[in-house]
Structures are given as structure tokens and as C-alpha cells.
Tab-separated table of N, CA, C and O in Angstrom:
chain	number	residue	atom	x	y	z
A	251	UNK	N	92.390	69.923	100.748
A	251	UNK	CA	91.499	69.422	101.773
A	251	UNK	C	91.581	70.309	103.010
A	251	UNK	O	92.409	71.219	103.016
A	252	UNK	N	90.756	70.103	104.091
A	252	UNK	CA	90.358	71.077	105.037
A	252	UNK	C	91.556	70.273	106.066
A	252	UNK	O	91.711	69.086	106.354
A	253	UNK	N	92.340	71.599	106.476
A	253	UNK	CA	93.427	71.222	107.525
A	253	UNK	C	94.689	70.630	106.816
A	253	UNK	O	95.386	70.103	107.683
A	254	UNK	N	95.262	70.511	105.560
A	254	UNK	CA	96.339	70.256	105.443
A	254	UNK	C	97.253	70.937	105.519
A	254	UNK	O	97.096	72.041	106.040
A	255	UNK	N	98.687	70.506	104.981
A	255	UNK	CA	99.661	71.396	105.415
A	255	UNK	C	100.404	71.236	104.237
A	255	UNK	O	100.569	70.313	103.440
A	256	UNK	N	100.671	71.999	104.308
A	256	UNK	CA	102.308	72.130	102.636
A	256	UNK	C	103.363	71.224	102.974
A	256	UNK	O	103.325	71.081	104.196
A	257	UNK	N	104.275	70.552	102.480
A	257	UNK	CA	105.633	70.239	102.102
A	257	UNK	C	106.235	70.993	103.107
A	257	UNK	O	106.903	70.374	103.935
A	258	UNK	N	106.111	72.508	103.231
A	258	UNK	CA	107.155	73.580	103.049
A	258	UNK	C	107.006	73.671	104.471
A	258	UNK	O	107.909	73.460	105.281
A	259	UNK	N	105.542	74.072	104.801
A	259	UNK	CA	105.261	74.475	106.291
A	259	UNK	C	105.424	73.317	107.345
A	259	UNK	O	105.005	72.220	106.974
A	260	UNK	N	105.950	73.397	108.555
A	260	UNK	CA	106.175	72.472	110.203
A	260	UNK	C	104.984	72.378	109.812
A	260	UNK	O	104.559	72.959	108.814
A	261	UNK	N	104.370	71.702	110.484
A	261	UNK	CA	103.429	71.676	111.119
A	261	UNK	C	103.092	70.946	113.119
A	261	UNK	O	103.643	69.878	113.387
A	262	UNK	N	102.338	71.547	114.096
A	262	UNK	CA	102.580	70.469	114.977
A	262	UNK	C	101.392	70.343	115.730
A	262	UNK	O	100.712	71.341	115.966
A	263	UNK	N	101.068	69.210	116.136
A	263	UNK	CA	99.856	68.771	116.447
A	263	UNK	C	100.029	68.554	117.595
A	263	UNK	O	98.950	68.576	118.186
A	264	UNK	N	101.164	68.274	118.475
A	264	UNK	CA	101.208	67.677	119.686
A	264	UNK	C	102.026	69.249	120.646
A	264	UNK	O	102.827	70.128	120.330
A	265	UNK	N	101.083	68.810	122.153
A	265	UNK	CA	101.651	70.022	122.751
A	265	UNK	C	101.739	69.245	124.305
A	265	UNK	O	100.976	68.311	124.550
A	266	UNK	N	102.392	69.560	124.964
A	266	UNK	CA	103.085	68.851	126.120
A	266	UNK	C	102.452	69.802	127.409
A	266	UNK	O	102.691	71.006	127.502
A	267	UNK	N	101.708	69.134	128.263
A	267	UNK	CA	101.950	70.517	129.445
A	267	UNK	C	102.376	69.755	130.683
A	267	UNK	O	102.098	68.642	131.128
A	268	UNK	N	103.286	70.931	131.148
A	268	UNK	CA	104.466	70.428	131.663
A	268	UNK	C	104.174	70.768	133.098
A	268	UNK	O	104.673	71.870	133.325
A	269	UNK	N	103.649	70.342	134.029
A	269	UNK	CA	103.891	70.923	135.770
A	269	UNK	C	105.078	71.774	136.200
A	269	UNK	O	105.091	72.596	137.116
A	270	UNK	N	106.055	71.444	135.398
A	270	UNK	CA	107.325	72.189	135.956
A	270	UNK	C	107.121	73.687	135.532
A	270	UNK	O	106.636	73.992	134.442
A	271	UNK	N	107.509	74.556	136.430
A	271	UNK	CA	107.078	76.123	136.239
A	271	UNK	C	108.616	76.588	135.248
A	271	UNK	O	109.675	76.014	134.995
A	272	UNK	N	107.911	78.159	134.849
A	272	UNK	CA	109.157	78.216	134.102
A	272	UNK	C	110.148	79.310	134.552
A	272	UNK	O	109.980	80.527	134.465
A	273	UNK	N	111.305	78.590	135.091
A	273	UNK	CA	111.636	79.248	135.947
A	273	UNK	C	113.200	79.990	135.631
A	273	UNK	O	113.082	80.821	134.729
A	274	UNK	N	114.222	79.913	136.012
A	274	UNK	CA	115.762	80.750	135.967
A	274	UNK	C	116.203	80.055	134.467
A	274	UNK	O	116.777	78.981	134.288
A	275	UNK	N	115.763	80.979	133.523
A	275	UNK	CA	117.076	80.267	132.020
A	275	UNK	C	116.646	79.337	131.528
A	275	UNK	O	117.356	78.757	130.707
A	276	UNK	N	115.267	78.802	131.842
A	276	UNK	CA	114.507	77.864	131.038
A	276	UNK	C	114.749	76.787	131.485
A	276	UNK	O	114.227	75.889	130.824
A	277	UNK	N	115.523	76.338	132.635
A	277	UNK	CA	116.454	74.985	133.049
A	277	UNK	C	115.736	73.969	132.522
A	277	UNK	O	116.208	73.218	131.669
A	278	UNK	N	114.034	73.822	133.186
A	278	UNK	CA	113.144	72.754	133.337
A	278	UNK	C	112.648	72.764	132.114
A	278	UNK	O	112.323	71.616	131.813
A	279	UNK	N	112.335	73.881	130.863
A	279	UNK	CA	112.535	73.244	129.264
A	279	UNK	C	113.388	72.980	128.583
A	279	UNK	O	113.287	72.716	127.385
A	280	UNK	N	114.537	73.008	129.335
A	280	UNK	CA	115.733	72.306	128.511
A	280	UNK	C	115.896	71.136	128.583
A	280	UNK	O	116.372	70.439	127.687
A	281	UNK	N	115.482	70.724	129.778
A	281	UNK	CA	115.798	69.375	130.109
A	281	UNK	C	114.598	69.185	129.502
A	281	UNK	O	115.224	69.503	128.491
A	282	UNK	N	113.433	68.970	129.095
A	282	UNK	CA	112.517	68.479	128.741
A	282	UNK	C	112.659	68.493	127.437
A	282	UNK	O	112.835	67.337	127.055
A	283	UNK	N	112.671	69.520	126.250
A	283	UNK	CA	113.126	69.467	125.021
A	283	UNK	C	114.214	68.705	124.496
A	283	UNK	O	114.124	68.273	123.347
A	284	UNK	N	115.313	68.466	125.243
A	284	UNK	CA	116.112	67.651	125.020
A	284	UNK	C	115.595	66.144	124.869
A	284	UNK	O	115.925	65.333	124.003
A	285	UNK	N	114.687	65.972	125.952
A	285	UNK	CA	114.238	64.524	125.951
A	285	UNK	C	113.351	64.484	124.759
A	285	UNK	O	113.072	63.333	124.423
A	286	UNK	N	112.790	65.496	123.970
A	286	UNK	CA	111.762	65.646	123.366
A	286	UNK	C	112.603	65.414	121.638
A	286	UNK	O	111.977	65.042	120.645
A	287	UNK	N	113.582	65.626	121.647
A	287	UNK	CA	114.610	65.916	120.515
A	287	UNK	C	115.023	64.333	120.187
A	287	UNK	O	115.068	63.707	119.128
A	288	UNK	N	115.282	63.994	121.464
A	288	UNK	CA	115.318	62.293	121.563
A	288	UNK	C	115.181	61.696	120.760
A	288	UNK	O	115.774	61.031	119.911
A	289	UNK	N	113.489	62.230	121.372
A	289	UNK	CA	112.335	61.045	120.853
A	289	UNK	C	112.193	61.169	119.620
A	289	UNK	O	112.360	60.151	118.948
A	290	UNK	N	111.843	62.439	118.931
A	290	UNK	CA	112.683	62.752	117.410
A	290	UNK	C	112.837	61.902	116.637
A	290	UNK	O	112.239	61.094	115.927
A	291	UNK	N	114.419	62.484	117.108
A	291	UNK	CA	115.582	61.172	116.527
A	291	UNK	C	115.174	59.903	116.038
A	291	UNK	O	115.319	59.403	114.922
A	292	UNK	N	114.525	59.379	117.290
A	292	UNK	CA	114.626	57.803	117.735
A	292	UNK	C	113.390	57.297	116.773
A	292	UNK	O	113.378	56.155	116.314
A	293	UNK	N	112.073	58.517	116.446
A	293	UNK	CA	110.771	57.973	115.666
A	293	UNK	C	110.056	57.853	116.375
A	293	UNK	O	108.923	57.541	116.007
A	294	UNK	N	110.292	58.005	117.512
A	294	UNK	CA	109.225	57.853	118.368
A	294	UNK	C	108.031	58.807	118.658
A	294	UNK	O	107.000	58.453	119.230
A	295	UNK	N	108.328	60.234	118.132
A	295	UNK	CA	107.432	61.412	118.487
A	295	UNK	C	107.660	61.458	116.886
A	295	UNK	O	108.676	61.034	116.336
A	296	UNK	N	106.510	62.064	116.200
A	296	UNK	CA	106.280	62.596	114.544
A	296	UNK	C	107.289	64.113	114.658
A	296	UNK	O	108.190	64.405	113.872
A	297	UNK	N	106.917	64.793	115.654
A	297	UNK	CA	107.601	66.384	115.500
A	297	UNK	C	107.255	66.426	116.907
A	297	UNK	O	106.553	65.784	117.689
A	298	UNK	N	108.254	67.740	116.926
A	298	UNK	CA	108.835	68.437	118.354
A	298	UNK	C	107.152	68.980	118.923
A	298	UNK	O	106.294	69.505	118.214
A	299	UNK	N	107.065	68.702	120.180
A	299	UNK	CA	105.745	69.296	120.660
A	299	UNK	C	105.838	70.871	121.197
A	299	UNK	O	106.822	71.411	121.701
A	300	UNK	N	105.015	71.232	121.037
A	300	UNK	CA	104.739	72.683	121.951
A	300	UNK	C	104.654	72.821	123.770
A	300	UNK	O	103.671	72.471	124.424
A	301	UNK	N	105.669	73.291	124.232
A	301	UNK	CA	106.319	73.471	125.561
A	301	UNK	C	104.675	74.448	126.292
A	301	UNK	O	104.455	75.492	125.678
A	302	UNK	N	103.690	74.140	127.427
A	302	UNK	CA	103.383	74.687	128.100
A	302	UNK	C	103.730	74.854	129.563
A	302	UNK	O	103.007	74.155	130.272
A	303	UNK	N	104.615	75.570	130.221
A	303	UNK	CA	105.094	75.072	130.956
A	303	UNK	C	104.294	75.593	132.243
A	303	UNK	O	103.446	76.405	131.871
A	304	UNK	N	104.275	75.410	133.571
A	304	UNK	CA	103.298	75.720	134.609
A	304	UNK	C	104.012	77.418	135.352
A	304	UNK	O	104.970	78.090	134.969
A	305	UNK	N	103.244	77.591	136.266
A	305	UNK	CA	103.767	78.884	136.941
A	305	UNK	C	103.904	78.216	138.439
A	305	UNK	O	103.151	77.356	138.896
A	306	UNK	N	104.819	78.693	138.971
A	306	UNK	CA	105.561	78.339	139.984
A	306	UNK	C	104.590	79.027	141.489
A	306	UNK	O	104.492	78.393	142.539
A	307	UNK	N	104.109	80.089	141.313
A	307	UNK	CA	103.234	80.019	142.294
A	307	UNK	C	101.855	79.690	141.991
A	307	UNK	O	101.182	80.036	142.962
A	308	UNK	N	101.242	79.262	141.231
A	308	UNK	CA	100.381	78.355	141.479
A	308	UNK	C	100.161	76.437	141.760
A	308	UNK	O	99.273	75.673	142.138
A	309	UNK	N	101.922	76.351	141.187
A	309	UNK	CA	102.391	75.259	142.354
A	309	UNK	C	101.811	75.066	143.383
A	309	UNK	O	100.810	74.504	143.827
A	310	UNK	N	103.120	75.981	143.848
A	310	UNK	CA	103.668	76.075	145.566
A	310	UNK	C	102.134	75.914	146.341
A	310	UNK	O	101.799	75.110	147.211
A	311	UNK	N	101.226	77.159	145.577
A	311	UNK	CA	100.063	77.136	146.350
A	311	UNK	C	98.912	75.504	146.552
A	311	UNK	O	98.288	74.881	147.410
A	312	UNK	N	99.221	75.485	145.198
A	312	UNK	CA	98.325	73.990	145.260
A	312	UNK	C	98.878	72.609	146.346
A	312	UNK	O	98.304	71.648	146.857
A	313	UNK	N	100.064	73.051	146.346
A	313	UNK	CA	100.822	72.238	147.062
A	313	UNK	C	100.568	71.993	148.509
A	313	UNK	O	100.343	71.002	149.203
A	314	UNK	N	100.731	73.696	148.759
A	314	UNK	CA	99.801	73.799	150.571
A	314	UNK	C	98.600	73.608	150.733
A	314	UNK	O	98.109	73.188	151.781
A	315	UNK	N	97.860	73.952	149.509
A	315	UNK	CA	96.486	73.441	149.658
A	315	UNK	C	95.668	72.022	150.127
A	315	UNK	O	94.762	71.594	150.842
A	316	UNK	N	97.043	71.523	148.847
A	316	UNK	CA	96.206	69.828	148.317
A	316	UNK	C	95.905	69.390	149.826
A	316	UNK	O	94.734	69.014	149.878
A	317	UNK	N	96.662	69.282	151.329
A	317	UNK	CA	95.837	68.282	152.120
A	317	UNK	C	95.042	69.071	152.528
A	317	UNK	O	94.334	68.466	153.332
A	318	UNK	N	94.731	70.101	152.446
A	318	UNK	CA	92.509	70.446	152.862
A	318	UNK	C	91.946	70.496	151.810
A	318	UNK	O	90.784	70.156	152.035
A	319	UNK	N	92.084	70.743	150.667
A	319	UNK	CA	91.269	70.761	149.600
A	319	UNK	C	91.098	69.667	148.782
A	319	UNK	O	90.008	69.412	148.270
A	320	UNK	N	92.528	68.702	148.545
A	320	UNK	CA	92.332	68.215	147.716
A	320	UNK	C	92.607	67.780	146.444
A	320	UNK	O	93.591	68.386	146.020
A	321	UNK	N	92.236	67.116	145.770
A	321	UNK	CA	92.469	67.371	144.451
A	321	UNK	C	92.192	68.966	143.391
A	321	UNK	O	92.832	69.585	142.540
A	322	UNK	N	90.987	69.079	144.015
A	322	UNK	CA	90.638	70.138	143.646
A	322	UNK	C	91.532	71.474	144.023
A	322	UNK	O	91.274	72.460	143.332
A	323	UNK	N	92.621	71.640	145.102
A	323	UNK	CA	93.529	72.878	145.188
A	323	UNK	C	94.392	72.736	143.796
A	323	UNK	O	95.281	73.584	143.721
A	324	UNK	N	94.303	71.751	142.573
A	324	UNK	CA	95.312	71.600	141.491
A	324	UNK	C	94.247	72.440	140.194
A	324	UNK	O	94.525	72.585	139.003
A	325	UNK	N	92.990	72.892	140.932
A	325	UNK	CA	92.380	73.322	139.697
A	325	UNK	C	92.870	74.884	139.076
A	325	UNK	O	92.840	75.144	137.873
A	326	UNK	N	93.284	75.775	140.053
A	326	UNK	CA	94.404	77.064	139.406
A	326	UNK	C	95.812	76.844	138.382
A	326	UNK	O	96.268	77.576	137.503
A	327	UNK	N	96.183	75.768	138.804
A	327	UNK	CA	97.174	74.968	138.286
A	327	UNK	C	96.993	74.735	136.502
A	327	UNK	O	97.748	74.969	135.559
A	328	UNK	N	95.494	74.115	136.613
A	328	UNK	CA	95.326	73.781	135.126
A	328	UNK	C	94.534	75.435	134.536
A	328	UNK	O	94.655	75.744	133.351
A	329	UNK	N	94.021	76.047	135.190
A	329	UNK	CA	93.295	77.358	134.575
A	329	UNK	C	94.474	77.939	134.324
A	329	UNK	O	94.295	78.907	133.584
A	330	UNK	N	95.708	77.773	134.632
A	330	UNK	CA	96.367	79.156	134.546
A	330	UNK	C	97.211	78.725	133.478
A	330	UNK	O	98.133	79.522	133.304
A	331	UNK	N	97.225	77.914	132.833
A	331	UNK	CA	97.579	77.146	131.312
A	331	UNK	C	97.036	77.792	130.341
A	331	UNK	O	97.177	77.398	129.183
């Protein structure tokens, strides 16, 4: 059938995007994968998701932005994903 997957092959359908930028040694996907390993465990998630994690200066910037712009200073934020 169209889109299945083997026995053999992962497969993963779920992908996470993460605000936290990726920054010194992965800190902020460790801590997040860990929680993600969890959920795993626990049955709660089918399989491990795919880590997108944000860039740190398009943060910072949205950050100074957001009170004149807005919501809209968070739109570099999601383009740069």
C-alpha cells in the first residue's frame, strides 16, 4: 500500500518544534529528548519525534520586537524552521 513501512525500517511521523535555540552541547535537546524517551517508555508517544530546534538570534530579535510589532515580530522565528 501507498506509504507503508517494513517491520525492519523506524519509521516517524511526529516532529516537535522546539522555541529553544540550539545552543552550547545540545543542553536544550537533551533535556527535551529525555522527556521525549519518557514518554516512550511510558506509551504515551508511538516513537521518538524529530528535534527542530529554533535559532537563538531570531529569538532574541523577536523578543525586542514583540512590544512594537507584535505577534507578528515571531514570524522570522517560524520561517527560519
Amino acid at each position: 500500500t501507498i506509504g507503508a513501512t517494513s517491520d525492519v525500517e523506524p519509521s516517524c511521523n511526529l516532529v516537535f518544534l522546539s522555541a529553544r535555540p540550539h545552543v552550547y552541547k545540545d543542553f536544550a535537546e537533551h533535556k527535551s529528548y529525555e522527556m521525549f524517551k519518557r514518554l516512550v517508555s511510558q506509551g504515551r508517544l508511538h516513537s521518538l519525534p524529530t528535534l527542530l530546534p529554533g535559532k537563538l538570534a531570531s529569538g532574541i530579535k523577536a523578543m525586542l520586537l514583540y512590544r512594537f510589532q507584535g505577534v507578528s515580530a515571531w514570524r522570522n522565528v517560524g520561517e527560519d524552521k
